[in-house]
Coordinates of C-alpha atoms and ligand atoms in Angstrom, one line a residue:
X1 CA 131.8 91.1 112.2
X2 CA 130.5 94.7 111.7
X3 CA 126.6 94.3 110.4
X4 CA 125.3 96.4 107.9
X5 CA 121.4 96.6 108.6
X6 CA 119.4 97.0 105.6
X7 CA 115.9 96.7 107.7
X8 CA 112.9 98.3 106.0
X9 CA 111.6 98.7 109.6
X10 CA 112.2 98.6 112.4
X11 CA 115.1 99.5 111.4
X12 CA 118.7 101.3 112.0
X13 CA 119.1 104.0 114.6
X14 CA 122.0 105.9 115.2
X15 CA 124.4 104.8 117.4
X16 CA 123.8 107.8 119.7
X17 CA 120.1 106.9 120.4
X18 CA 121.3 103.3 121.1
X19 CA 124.3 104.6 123.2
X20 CA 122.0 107.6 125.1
X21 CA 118.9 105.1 125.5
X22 CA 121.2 102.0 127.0
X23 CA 122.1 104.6 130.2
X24 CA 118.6 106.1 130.5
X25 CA 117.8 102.4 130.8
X26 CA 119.4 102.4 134.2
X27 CA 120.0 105.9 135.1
X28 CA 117.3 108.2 133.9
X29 CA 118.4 112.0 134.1
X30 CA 120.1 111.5 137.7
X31 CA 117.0 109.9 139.3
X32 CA 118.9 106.8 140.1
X33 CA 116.3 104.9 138.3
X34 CA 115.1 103.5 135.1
X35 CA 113.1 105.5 132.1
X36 CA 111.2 102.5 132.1
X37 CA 110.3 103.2 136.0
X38 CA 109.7 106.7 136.7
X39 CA 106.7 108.6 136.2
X40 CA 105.4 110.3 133.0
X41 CA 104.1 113.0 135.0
X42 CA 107.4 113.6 136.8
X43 CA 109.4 116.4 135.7
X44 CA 112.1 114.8 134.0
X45 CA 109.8 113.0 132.0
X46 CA 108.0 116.0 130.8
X47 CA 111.2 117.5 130.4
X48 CA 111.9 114.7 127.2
X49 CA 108.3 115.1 126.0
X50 CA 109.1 119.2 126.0
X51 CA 112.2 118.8 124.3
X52 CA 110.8 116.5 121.5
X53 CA 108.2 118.5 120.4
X54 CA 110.5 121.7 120.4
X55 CA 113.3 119.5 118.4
X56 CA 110.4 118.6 115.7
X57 CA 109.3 122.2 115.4
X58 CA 112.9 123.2 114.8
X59 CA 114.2 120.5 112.6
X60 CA 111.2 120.5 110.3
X61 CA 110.2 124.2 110.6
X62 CA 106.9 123.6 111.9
X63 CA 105.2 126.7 112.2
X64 CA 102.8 128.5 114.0
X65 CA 99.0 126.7 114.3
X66 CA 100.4 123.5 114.5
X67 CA 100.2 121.0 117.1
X68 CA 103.3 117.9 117.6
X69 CA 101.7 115.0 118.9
X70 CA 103.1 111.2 119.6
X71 CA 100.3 108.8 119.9
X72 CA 100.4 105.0 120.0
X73 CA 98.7 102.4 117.9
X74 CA 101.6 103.2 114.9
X75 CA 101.0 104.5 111.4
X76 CA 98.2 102.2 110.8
X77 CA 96.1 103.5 113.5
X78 CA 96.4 107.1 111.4
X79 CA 94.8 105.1 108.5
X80 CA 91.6 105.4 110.7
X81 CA 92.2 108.6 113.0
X82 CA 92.4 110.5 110.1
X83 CA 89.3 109.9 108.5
X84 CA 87.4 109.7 112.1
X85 CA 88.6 113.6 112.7
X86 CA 88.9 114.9 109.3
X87 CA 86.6 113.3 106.7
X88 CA 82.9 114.4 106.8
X89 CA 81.4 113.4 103.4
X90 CA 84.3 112.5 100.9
X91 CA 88.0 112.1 100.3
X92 CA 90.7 111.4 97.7
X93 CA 93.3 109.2 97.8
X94 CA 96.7 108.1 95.9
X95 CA 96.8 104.5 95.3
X96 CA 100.6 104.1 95.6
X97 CA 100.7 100.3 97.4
X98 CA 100.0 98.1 100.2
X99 CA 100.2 100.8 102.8
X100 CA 97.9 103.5 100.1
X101 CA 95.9 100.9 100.3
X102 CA 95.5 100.0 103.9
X103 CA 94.7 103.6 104.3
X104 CA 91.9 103.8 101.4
X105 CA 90.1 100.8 103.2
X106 CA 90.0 102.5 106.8
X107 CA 89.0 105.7 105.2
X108 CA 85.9 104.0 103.5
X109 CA 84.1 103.2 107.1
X110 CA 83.9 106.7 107.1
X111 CA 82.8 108.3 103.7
X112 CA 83.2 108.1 100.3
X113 CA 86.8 107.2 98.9
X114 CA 87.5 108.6 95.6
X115 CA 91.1 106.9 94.3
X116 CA 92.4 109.8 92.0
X117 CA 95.1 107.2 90.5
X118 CA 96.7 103.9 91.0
X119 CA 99.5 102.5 90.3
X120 CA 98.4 98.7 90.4
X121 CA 99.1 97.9 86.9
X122 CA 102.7 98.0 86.8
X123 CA 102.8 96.7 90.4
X124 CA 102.9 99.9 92.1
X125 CA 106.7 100.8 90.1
X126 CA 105.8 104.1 89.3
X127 CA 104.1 107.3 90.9
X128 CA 101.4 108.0 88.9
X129 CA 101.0 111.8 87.2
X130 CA 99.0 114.0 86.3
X131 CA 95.5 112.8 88.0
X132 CA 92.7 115.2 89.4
X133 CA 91.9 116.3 92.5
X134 CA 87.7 116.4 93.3
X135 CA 87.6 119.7 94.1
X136 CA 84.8 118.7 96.9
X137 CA 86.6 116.8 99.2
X138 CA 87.5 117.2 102.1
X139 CA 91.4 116.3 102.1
X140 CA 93.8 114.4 99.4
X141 CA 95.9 112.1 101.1
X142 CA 99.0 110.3 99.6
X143 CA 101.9 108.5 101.0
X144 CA 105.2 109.9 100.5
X145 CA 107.4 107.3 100.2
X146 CA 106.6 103.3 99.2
X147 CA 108.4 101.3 102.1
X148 CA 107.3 98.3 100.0
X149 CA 107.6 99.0 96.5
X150 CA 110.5 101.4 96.7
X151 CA 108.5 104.7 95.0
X152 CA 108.8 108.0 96.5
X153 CA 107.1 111.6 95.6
X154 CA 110.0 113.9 97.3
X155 CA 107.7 117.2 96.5
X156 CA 105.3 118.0 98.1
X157 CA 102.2 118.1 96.3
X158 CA 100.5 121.2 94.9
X159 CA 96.8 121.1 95.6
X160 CA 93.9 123.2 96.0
X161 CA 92.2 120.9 98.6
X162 CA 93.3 120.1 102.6
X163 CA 96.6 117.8 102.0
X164 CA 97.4 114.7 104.7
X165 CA 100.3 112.4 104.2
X166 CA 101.9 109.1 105.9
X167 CA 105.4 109.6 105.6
X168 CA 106.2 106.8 108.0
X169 CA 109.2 105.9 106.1
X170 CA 110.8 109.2 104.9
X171 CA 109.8 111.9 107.5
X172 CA 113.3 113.9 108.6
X173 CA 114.9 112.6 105.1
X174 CA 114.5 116.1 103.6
X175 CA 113.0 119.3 103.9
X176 CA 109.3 119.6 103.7
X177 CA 107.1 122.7 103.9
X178 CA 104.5 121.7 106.8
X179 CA 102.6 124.8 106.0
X180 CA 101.2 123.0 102.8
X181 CA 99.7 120.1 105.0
X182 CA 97.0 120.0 107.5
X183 CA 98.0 117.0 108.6
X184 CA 101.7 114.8 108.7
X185 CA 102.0 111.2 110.1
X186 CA 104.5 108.7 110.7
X187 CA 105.1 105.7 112.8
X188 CA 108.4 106.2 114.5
X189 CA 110.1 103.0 113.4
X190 CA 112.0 103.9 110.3
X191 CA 113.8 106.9 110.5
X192 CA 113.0 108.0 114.3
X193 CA 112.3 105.5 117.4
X194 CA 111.9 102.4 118.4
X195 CA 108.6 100.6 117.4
X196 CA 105.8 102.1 119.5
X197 CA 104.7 105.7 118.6
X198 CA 103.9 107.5 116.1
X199 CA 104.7 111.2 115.5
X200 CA 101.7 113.5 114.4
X201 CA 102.1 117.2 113.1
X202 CA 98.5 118.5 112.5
X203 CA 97.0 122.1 111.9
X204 CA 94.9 123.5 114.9
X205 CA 92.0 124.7 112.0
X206 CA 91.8 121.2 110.4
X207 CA 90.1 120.2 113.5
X208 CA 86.5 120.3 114.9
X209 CA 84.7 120.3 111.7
X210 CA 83.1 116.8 111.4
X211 CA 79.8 116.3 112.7
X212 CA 80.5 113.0 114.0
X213 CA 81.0 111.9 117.4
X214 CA 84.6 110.5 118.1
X215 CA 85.8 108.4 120.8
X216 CA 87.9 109.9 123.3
X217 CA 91.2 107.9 122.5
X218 CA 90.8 108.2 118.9
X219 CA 90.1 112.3 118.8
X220 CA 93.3 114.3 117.9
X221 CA 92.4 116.9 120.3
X222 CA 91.9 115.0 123.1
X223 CA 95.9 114.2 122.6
X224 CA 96.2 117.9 122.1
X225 CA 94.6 119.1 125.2
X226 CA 96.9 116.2 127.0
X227 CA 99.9 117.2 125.8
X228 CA 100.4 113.7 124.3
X229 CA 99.8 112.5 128.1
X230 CA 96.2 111.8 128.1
X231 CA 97.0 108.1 129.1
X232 CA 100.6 107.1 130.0
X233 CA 102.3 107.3 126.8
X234 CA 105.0 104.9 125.4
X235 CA 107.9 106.8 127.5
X236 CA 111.2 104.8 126.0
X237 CA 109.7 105.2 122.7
X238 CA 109.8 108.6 123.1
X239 CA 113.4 108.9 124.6
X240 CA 115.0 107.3 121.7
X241 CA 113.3 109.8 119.8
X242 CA 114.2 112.8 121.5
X243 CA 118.2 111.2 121.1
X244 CA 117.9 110.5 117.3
X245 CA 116.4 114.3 117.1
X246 CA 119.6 115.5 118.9
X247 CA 121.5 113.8 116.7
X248 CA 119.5 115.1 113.3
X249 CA 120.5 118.9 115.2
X250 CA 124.2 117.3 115.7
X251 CA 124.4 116.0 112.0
X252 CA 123.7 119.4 110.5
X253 CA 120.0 119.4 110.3
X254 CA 117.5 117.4 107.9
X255 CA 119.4 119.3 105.0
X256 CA 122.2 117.4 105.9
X257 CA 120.6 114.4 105.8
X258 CA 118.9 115.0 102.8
X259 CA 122.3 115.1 101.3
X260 CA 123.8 111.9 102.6
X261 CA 120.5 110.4 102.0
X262 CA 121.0 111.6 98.0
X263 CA 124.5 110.2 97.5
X264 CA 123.5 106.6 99.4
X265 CA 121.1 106.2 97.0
X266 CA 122.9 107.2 94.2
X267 CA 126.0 105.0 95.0
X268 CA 123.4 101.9 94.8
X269 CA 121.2 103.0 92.1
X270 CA 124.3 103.7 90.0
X271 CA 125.7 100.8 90.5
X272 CA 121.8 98.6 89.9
X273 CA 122.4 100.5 86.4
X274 CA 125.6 99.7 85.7
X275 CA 125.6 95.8 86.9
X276 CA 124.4 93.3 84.4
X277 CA 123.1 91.1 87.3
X278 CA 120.6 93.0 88.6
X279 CA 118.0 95.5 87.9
X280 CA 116.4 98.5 89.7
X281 CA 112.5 97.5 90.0
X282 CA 111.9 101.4 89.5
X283 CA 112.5 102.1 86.3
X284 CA 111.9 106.1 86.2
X285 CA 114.7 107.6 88.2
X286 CA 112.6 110.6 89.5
X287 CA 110.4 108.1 91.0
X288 CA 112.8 105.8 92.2
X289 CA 112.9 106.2 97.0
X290 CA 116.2 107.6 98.3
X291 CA 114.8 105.5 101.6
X292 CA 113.7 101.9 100.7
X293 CA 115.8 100.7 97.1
X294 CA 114.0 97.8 95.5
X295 CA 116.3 95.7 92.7
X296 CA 115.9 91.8 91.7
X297 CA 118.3 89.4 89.7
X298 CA 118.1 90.6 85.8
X299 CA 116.6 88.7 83.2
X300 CA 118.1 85.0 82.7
X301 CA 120.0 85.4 86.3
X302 CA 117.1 84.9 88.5
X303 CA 118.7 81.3 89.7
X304 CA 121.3 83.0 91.8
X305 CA 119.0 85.3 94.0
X306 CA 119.6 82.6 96.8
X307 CA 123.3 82.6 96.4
X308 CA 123.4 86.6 96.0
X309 CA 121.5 86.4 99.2
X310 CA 123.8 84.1 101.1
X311 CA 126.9 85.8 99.2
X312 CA 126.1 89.0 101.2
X313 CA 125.4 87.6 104.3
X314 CA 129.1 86.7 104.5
X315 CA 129.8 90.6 104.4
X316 CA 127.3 91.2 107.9
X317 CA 124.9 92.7 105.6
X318 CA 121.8 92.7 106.8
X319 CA 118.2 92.8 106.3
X320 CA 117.9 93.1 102.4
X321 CA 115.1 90.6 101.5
X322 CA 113.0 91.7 99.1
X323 CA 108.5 92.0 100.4
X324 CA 106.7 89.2 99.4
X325 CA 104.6 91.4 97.2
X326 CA 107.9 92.3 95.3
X327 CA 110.7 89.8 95.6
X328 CA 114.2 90.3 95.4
X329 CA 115.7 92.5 97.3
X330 CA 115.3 95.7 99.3
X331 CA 118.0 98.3 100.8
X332 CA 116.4 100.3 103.0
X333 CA 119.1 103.0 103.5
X334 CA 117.4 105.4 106.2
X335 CA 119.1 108.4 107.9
X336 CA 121.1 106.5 110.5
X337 CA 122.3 104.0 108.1
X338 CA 126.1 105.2 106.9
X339 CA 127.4 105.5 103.6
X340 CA 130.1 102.9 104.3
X341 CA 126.9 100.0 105.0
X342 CA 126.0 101.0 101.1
X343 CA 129.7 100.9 100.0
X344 CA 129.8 97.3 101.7
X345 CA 126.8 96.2 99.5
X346 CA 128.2 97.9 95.9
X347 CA 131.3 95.8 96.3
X348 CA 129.3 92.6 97.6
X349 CA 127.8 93.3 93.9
X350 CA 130.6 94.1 92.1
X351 CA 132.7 91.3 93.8
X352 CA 129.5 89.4 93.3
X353 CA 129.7 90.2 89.1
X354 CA 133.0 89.1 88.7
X355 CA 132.6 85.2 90.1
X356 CA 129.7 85.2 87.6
Ligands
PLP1 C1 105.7 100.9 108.1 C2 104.6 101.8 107.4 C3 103.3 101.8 107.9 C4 102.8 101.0 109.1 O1 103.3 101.4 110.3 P1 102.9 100.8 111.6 O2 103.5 101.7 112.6 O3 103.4 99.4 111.7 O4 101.4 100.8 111.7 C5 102.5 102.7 107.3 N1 102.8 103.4 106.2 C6 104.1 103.4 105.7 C7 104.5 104.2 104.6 C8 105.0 102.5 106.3 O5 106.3 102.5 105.8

């Protein structure tokens, strides 16, 4: 049976990245050997490196004064190179969820944390509004895009301090204007790679100005000077990410996916509005993620989550358990995911409705 993988991560790649990773496996580039067995230094292998920064320049219009970098360690090890390189005294943060969160408490070793807002009483269901910006610190970070709670900010903010964000789960999902970030982070393993890297896009300027000491593995500009190859980096990782940026180029650009992305969601959302038996856990619609949508059993029909559960199963979907910290359920419905997958689940709903 065709599967329909819902994942919140890692999650669905296109099948071109499967497809073009499978033969690198065993021929890489004509060497007659492996990906997983040639150098990193050799020049095919630089060659992929090359191509992937160039592809993230192009598909997100990085400009000048910015550096591409894929590191290891994943988003979470962002949550602590950030504030190493780029916090001297003080820093704000959005309190948007578990992952806002992780990346307030890493921050804290380093300075002083100011939380601008939270969105803890309601659960994190909302994206909290009009909150103020210190204008002392030294950046504001946020997190684009709730994997967990299903929230997303989709502008990008309009400060007057340095801005960072961890868009780990909707980097390449739309257009964004680097230029009003000095620093972008995302592990690969939602809308890019396999588990294993993370993609960093940081400004040249934003760096060197901490009077701390920091250790050679966790200073962006060590990874800089390498060329992401200070020490061997993760090289399949990175091939599977060079393939899903192909395909991004293929597909039309992130424009285009920004507008598959926006009729996926609205298919489901649409339909979590218009089915008695369940509910959208966002309530606000401008706040409700185009990536990761979060809906549970409505009121008085919480007995049949198991059976809903089960019930889609049968149709090879995949992957649509709800976080612990939420319940329910949770599409995530990232770039590589088709239209058709979501289609499957609105009639698993509606087919779902009328037994009940
Ligand atoms: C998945 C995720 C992370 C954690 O990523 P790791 O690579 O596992 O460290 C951080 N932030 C967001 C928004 C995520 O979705």
């Amino acid at each position: 049976m065709k599967k329909h993988n819902f994942y919140a991560g890692p999650s669905i790649l296109s099948e071109f990245t499967k497809e073009e990773t499978a033969k690198a496996i065993m021929d890489f580039a004509g060497t007659g050997l492996s990906v997983m067995e040639v150098s990193h230094r050799s020049k095919e292998f630089q060659a992929v490196l090359d191509e992937a920064v160039e592809l993230v320049k192009e598909l997100l219009e990085v400009p000048e004064g910015y550096e591409v970098l894929f590191l290891q360690g994943g988003a979470s090890m962002q949550f602590c190179m950030v504030p190493y390189n780029l916090l001297n005294k003080k820093a704000a943060y959005l309190n948007t969820g578990v992952w806002a969160k992780k990346a307030i408490k890493e921050a804290k070793f380093f300075g002083e944390v100011v939380e601008v807002a939270s969105s803890a009483d309601a659960n994190f269901n909302y994206i909290p509004k009009n909150y103020e910006i210190p204008a002392d610190v030294d950046f504001f970070h946020y997190t684009s895009n709730n994997t967990i709670f299903g929230t997303e900010i989709t502008e990008d903010p309009q400060v007057n301090v340095p801005l960072v964000a961890d868009m780990s789960s909707d980097i390449f999902s739309r257009p964004i204007d680097v230029s009003k970030y000095d620093l972008i982070y995302a592990g690969a393993q939602k809308n890019l790679a396999p588990a294993g890297v993370a993609l960093v896009i940081v400004k040249k300027e934003a760096l060197g100005k901490v009077s701390r000491e920091i250790p050679t593995m966790l200073n962006f500009q060590t990874h800089i000077d390498g060329g992401s190859m200070f020490n061997t980096p993760p090289c399949i990782a990175i091939y599977a990410a060079l393939q899903t940026l192909k395909w991004y180029k293929q597909c039309g650009g992130i424009a285009a996916m920004q507008k598959s992305n926006i009729e996926k969601a609205k298919l489901l959302y649409d339909e979590l509005d218009r089915n008695a038996l369940f509910k959208a856990v966002v309530p606000n619609p401008a706040d409700r993620s185009v990536m990761n949508i979060c809906f549970v059993m409505s009121e008085g029909n919480e007995n049949l989550q198991d059976e809903f559960l089960a019930f889609t199963g049968t149709k090879g979907i995949v992957g649509i358990k709800g976080h612990r910290s939420v319940g329910g359920f949770r599409a995530s419905t990232y770039n590589a995911l088709p239209k058709e997958s979501v289609q499957v689940l609105v009639d698993a709903m509606k087919e779902f409705e009328s037994k009940h």
